[in-house]
Short mmCIF file of C-alpha atoms and ligand atoms in Angstrom, two decimals:
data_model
loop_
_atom_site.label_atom_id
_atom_site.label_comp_id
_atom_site.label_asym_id
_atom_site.label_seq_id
_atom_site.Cartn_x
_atom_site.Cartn_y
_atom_site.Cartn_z
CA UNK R 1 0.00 0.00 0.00
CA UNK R 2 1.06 3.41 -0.96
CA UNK R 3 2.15 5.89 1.95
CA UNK R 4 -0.79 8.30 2.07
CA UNK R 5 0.65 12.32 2.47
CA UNK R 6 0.33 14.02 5.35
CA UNK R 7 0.87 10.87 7.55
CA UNK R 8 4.19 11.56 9.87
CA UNK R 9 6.86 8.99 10.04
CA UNK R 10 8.79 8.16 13.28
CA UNK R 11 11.99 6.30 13.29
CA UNK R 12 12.36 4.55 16.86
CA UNK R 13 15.84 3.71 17.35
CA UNK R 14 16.22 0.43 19.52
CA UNK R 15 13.15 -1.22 18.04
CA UNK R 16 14.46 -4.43 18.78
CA UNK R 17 14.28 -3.62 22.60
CA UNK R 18 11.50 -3.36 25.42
CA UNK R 19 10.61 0.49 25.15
CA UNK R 20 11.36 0.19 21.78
CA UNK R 21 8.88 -2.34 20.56
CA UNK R 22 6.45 -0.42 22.85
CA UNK R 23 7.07 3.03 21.18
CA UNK R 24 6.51 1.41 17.59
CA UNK R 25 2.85 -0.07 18.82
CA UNK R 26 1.62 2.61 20.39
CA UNK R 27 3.21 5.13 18.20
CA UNK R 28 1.71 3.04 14.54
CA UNK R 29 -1.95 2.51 17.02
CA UNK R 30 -1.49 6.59 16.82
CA UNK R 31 -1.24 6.48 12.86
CA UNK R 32 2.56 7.34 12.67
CA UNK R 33 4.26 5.59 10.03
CA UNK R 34 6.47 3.52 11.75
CA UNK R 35 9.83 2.59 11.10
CA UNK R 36 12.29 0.81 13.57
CA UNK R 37 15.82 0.07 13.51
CA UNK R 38 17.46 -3.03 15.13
CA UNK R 39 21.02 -4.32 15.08
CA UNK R 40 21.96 -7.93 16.85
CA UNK R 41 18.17 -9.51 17.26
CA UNK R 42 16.71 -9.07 13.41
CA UNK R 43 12.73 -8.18 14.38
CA UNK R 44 9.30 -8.22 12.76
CA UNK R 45 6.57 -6.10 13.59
CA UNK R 46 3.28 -5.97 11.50
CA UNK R 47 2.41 -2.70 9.91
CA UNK R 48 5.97 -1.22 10.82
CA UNK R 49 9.23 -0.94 8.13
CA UNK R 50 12.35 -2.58 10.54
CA UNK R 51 15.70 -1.21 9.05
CA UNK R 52 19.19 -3.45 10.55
CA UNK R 53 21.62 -0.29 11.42
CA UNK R 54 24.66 -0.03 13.51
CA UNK R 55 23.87 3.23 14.71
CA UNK R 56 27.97 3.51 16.43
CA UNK R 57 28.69 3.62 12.45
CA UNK R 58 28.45 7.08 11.40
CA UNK R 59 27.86 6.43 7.70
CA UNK R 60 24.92 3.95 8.38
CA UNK R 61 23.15 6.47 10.79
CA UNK R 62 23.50 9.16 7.58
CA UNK R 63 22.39 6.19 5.12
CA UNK R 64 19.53 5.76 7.43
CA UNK R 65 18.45 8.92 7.94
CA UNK R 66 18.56 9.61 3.95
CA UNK R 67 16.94 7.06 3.19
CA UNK R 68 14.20 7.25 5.90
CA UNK R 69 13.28 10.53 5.95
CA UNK R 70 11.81 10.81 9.54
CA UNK R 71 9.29 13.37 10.36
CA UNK R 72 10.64 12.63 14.21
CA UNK R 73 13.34 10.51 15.77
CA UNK R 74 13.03 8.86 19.06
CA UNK R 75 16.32 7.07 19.90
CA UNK R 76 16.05 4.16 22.66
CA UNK R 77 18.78 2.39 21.43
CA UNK R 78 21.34 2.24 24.10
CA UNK R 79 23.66 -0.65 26.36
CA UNK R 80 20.99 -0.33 29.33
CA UNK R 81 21.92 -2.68 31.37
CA UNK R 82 24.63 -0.77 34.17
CA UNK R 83 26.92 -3.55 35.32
CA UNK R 84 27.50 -4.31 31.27
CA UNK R 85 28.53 -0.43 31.39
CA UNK R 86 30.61 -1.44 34.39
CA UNK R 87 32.41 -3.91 32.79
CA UNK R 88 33.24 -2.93 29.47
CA UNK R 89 32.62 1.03 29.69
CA UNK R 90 34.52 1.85 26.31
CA UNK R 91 31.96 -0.05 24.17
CA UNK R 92 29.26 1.16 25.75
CA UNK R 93 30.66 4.54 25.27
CA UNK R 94 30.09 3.96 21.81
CA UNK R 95 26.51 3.79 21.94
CA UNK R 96 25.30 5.21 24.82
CA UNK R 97 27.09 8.43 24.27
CA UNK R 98 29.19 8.79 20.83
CA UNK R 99 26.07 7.39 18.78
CA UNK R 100 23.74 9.44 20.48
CA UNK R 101 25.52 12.73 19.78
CA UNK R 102 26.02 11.40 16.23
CA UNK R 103 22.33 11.10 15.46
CA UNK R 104 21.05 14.34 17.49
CA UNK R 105 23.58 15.73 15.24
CA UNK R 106 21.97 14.86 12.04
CA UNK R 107 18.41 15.64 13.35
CA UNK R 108 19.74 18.63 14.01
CA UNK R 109 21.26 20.04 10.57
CA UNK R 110 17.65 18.63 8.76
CA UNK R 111 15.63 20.16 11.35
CA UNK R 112 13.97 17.05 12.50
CA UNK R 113 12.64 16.38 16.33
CA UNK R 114 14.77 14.58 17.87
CA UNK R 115 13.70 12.44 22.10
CA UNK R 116 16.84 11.41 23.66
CA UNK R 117 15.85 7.97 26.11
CA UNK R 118 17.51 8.88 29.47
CA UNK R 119 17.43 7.34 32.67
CA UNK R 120 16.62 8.31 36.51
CA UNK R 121 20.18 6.81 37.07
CA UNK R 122 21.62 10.13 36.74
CA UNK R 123 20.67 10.27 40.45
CA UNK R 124 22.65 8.64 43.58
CA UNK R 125 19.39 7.71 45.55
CA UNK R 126 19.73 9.82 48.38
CA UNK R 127 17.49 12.73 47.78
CA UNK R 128 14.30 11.74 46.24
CA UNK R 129 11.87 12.07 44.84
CA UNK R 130 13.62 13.85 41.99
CA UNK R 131 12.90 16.28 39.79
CA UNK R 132 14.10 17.53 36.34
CA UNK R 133 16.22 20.57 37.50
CA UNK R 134 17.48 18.23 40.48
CA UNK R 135 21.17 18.63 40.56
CA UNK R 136 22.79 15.03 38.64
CA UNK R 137 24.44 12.86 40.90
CA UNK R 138 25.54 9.30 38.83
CA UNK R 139 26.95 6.55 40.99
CA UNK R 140 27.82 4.08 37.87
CA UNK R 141 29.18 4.42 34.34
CA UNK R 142 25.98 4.16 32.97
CA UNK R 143 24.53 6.72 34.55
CA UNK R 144 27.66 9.05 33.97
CA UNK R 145 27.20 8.39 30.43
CA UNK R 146 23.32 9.06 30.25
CA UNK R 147 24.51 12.33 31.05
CA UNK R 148 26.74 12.95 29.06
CA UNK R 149 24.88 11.63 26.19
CA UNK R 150 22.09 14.19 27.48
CA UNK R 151 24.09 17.26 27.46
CA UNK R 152 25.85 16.63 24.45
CA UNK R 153 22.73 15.85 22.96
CA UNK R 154 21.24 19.70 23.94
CA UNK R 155 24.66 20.97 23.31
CA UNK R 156 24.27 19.07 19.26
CA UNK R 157 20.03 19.65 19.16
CA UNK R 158 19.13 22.77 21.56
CA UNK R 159 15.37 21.43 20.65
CA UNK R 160 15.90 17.93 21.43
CA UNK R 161 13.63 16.21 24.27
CA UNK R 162 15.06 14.31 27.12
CA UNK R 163 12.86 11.97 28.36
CA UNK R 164 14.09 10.44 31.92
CA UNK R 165 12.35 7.11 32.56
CA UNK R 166 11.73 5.13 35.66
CA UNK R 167 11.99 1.62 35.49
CA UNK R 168 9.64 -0.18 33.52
CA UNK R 169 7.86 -3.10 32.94
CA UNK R 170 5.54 -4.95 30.73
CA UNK R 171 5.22 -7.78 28.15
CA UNK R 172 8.35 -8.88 25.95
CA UNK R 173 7.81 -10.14 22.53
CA UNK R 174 11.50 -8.74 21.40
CA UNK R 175 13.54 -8.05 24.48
CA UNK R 176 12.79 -8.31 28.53
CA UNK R 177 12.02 -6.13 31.23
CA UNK R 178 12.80 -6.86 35.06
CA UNK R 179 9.08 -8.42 35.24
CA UNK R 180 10.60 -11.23 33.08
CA UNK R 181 13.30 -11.88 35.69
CA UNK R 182 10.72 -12.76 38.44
CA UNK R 183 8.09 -14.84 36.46
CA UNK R 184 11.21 -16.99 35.26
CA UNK R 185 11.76 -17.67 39.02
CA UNK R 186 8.28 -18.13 40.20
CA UNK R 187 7.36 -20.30 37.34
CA UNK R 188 10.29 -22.59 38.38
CA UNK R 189 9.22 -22.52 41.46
CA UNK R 190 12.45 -21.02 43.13
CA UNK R 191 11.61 -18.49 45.64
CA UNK R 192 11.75 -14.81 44.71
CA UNK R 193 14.48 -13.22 46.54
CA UNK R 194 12.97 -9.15 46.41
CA UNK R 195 14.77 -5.28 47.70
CA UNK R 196 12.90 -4.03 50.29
CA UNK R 197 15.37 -1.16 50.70
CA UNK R 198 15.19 -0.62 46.76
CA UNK R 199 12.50 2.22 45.90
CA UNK R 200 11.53 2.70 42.09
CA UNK R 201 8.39 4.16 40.37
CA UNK R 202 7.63 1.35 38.06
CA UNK R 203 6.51 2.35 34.69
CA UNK R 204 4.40 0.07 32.16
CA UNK R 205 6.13 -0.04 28.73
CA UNK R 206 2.59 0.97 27.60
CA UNK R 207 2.42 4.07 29.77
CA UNK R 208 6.50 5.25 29.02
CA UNK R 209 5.37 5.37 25.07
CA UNK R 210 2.70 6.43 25.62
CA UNK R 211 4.13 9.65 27.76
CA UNK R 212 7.29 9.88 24.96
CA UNK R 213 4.50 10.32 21.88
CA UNK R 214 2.50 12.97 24.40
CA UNK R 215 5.45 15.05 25.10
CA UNK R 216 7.04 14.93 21.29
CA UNK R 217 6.44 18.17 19.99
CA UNK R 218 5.00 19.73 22.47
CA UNK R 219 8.32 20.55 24.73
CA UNK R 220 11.96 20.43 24.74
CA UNK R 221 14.43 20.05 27.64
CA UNK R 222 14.24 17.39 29.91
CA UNK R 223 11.22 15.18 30.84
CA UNK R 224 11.13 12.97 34.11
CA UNK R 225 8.30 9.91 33.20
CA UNK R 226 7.85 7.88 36.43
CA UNK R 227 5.06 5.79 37.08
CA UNK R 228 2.32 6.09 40.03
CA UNK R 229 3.36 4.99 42.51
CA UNK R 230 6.86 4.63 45.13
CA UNK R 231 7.62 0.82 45.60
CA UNK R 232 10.35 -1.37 47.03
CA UNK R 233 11.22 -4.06 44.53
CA UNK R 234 9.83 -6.70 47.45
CA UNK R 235 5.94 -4.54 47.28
CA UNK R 236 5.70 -4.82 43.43
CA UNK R 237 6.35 -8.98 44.07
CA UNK R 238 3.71 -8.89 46.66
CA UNK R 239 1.07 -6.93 44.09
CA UNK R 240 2.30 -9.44 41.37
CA UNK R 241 1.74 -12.65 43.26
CA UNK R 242 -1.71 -11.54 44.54
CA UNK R 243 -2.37 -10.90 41.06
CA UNK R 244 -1.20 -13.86 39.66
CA UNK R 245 -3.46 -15.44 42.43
CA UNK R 246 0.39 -17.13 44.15
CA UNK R 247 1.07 -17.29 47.66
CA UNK R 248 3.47 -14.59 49.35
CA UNK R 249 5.50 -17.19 50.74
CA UNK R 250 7.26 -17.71 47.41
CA UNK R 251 8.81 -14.30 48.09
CA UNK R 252 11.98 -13.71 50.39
CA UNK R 253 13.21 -10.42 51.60
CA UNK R 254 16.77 -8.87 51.07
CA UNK R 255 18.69 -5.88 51.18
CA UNK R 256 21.01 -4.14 48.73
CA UNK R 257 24.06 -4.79 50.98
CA UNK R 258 23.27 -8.33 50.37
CA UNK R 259 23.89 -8.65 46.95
CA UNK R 260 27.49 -7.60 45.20
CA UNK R 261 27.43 -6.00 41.82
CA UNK R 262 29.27 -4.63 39.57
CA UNK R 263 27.69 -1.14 39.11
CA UNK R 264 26.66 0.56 42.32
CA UNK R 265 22.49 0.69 42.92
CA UNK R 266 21.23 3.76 44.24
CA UNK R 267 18.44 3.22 47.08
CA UNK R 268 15.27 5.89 46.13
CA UNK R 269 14.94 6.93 42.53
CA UNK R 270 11.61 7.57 42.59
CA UNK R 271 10.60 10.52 40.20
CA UNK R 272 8.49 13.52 40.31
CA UNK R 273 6.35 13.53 37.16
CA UNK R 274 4.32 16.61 37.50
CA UNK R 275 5.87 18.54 34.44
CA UNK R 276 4.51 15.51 32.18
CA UNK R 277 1.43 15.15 33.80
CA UNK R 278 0.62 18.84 33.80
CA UNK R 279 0.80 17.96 30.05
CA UNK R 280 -1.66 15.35 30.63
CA UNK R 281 0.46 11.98 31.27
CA UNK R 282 -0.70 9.69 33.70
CA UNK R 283 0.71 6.85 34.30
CA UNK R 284 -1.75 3.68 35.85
CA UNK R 285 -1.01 1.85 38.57
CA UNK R 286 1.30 -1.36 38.63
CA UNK R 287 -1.68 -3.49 39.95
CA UNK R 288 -4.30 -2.47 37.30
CA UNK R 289 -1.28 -2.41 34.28
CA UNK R 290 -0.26 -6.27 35.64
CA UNK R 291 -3.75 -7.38 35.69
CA UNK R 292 -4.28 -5.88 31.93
CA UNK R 293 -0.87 -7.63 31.09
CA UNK R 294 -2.82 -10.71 31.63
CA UNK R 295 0.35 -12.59 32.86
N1 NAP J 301 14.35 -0.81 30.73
C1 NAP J 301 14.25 0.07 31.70
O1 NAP J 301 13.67 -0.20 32.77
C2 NAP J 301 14.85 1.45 31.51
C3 NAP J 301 14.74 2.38 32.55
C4 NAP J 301 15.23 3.67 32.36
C5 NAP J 301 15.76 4.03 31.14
N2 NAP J 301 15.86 3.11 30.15
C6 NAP J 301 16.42 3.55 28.85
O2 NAP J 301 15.44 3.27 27.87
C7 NAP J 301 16.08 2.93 26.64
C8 NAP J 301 15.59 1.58 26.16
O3 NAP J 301 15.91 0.61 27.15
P1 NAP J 301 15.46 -0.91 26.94
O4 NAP J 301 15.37 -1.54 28.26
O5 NAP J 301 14.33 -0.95 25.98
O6 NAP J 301 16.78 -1.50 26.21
P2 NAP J 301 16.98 -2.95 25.59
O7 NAP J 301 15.76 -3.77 25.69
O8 NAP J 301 18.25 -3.48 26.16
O9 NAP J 301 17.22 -2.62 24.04
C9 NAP J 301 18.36 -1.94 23.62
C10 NAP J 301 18.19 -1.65 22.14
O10 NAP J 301 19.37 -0.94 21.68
C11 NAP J 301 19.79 -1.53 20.47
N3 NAP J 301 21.22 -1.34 20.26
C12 NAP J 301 22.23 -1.59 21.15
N4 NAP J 301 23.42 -1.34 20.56
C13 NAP J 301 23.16 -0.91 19.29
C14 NAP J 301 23.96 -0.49 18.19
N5 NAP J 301 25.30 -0.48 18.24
N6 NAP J 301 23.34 -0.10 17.05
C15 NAP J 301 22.00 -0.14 16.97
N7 NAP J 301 21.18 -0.50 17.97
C16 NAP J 301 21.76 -0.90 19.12
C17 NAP J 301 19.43 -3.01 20.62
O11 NAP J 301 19.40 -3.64 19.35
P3 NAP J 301 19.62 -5.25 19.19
O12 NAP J 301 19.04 -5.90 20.41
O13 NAP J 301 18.89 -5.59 17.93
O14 NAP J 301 21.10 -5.46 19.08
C18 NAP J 301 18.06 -2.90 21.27
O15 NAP J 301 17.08 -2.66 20.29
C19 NAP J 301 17.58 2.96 26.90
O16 NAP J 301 18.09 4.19 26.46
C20 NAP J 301 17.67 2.84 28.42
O17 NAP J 301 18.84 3.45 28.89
C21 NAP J 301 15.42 1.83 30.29
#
């Protein structure tokens, strides 16, 4: 079918991951003309064009971008996972910060929207809840490299959108999200071992594109997108297994000093949201999102 005119077209960068396939749903359910770009796990997605791009190589990023011709870019694509940053910091360098720059680059010189995907692990944990002009505190390499993707980014696109997101959760068709983690373990039976001095906002995937489509175009600067309500890790087990209809028992309590890591976890990054919802986000609550996940 022929594209009709007038219909915008979003490139989502990081299709192939958990916001990512999110953001292409919600943003083709919005009639966007959806294309996605992926780079290890090839992906399909019905009624959106999937492009395979190494976005740390300059020249595909241009290719992309030629041939694409985005209305709007929203780039999730990232090494998101902190004690990978940890571990092998110069690679993730690569794409967490060089590629990012790279791309809000060429948005910039055509003039086309550009969302940076950020992170509320530009914080340390200690003085929450947190809000956008909140002073940055990182405790890990990822973190330190969200922000220096994010002011690089402005510094490249003064009109760019950074959207900070809590941690999220939802269904996985392409990639996982923590939820994935603890319905592995309680489906074998092995007993949930949950944070209770670990406080998040948990976000559905659902909710965090839906909040990234609200905000696109309507403001620039940075964004904090945090979901309703402040739990410890071990309370969002205890409103999963009485959703799932499980016993309690099947979760155990324990502390961050228990567990080693290599990045460092910060204790309370729960977010202040009120800039996005005085733009009319609003975020549902993890029981009613689980129960609609239909786990
Ligand atoms: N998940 C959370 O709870 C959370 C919370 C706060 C912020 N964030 C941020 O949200 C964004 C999305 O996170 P996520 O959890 O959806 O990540 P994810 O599931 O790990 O997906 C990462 C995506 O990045 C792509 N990618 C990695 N290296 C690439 C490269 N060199 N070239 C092209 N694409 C590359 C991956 O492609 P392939 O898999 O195809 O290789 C994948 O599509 C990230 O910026 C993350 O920092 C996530």
């Amino acid at each position: 079918m022929s594209q009709k005119l007038n219909e915008p077209k979003l490139l989502v960068t990081g299709a192939s991951g958990f916001l990512g396939w999110h953001l292409c749903q919600t943003a083709h359910d919005q009639g966007w003309i959806t294309h996605g770009t992926y780079h290890q796990h090839p992906t399909t997605m019905a009624g959106i064009t999937l492009h395979q791009v190494d976005l740390t190589n300059y020249e595909d990023q241009k290719e992309a971008i030629a041939h694409i011709q985005p209305d709007a870019v929203i780039h999730t694509a990232a090494q998101a996972r902190p004690n990978q940053c940890e571990v092998e910091p110069e690679l993730a360098h690569r794409i967490n910060v060089d590629a990012s720059l790279n791309l809000a680059g060429l948005c910039s010189d055509q003039a086309i929207p550009f969302v940076f995907i950020s992170t509320n692990q530009v914080f340390d944990g200690t003085q929450a809840p947190y809000r956008e002009d909140d002073p940055v505190s990182p405790i890990n390499k990822y973190g330190e490299q969200k922000i220096a993707a994010e002011q690089g980014v402005l510094q490249r696109h003064p009109a760019a959108l950074l959207c900070r997101m809590a941690l999220m959760f939802g269904v996985a068709p392409t990639a996982p999200s923590f939820l994935q983690g603890f319905l592995h373990h309680l489906a074998d039976g092995e007993p949930l071992k949950l944070f209770i001095d670990e406080f998040r906002t948990p976000l559905s995937g659902t909710d965090a594109a839906q909040g990234i489509l609200l905000a696109l175009g309507q403001i620039q600067g940075c964004l904090h997108l945090g979901g309703a309500e402040r739990l410890s890790r071990y309370e969002f087990g205890r409103i999963l297994t009485s959703v799932m209809g499980l016993d309690e028992s099947c979760l155990t309590i324990c502390r961050q000093a228990d567990v080693s890591m290599a990045a460092a976890r910060a204790a309370d990054l729960t977010m202040d949201s009120s800039r996005a919802k005085a733009l009319g986000y609003e975020p549902t609550d993890v029981k009613t999102a689980l129960i609609t996940l239909d786990l």
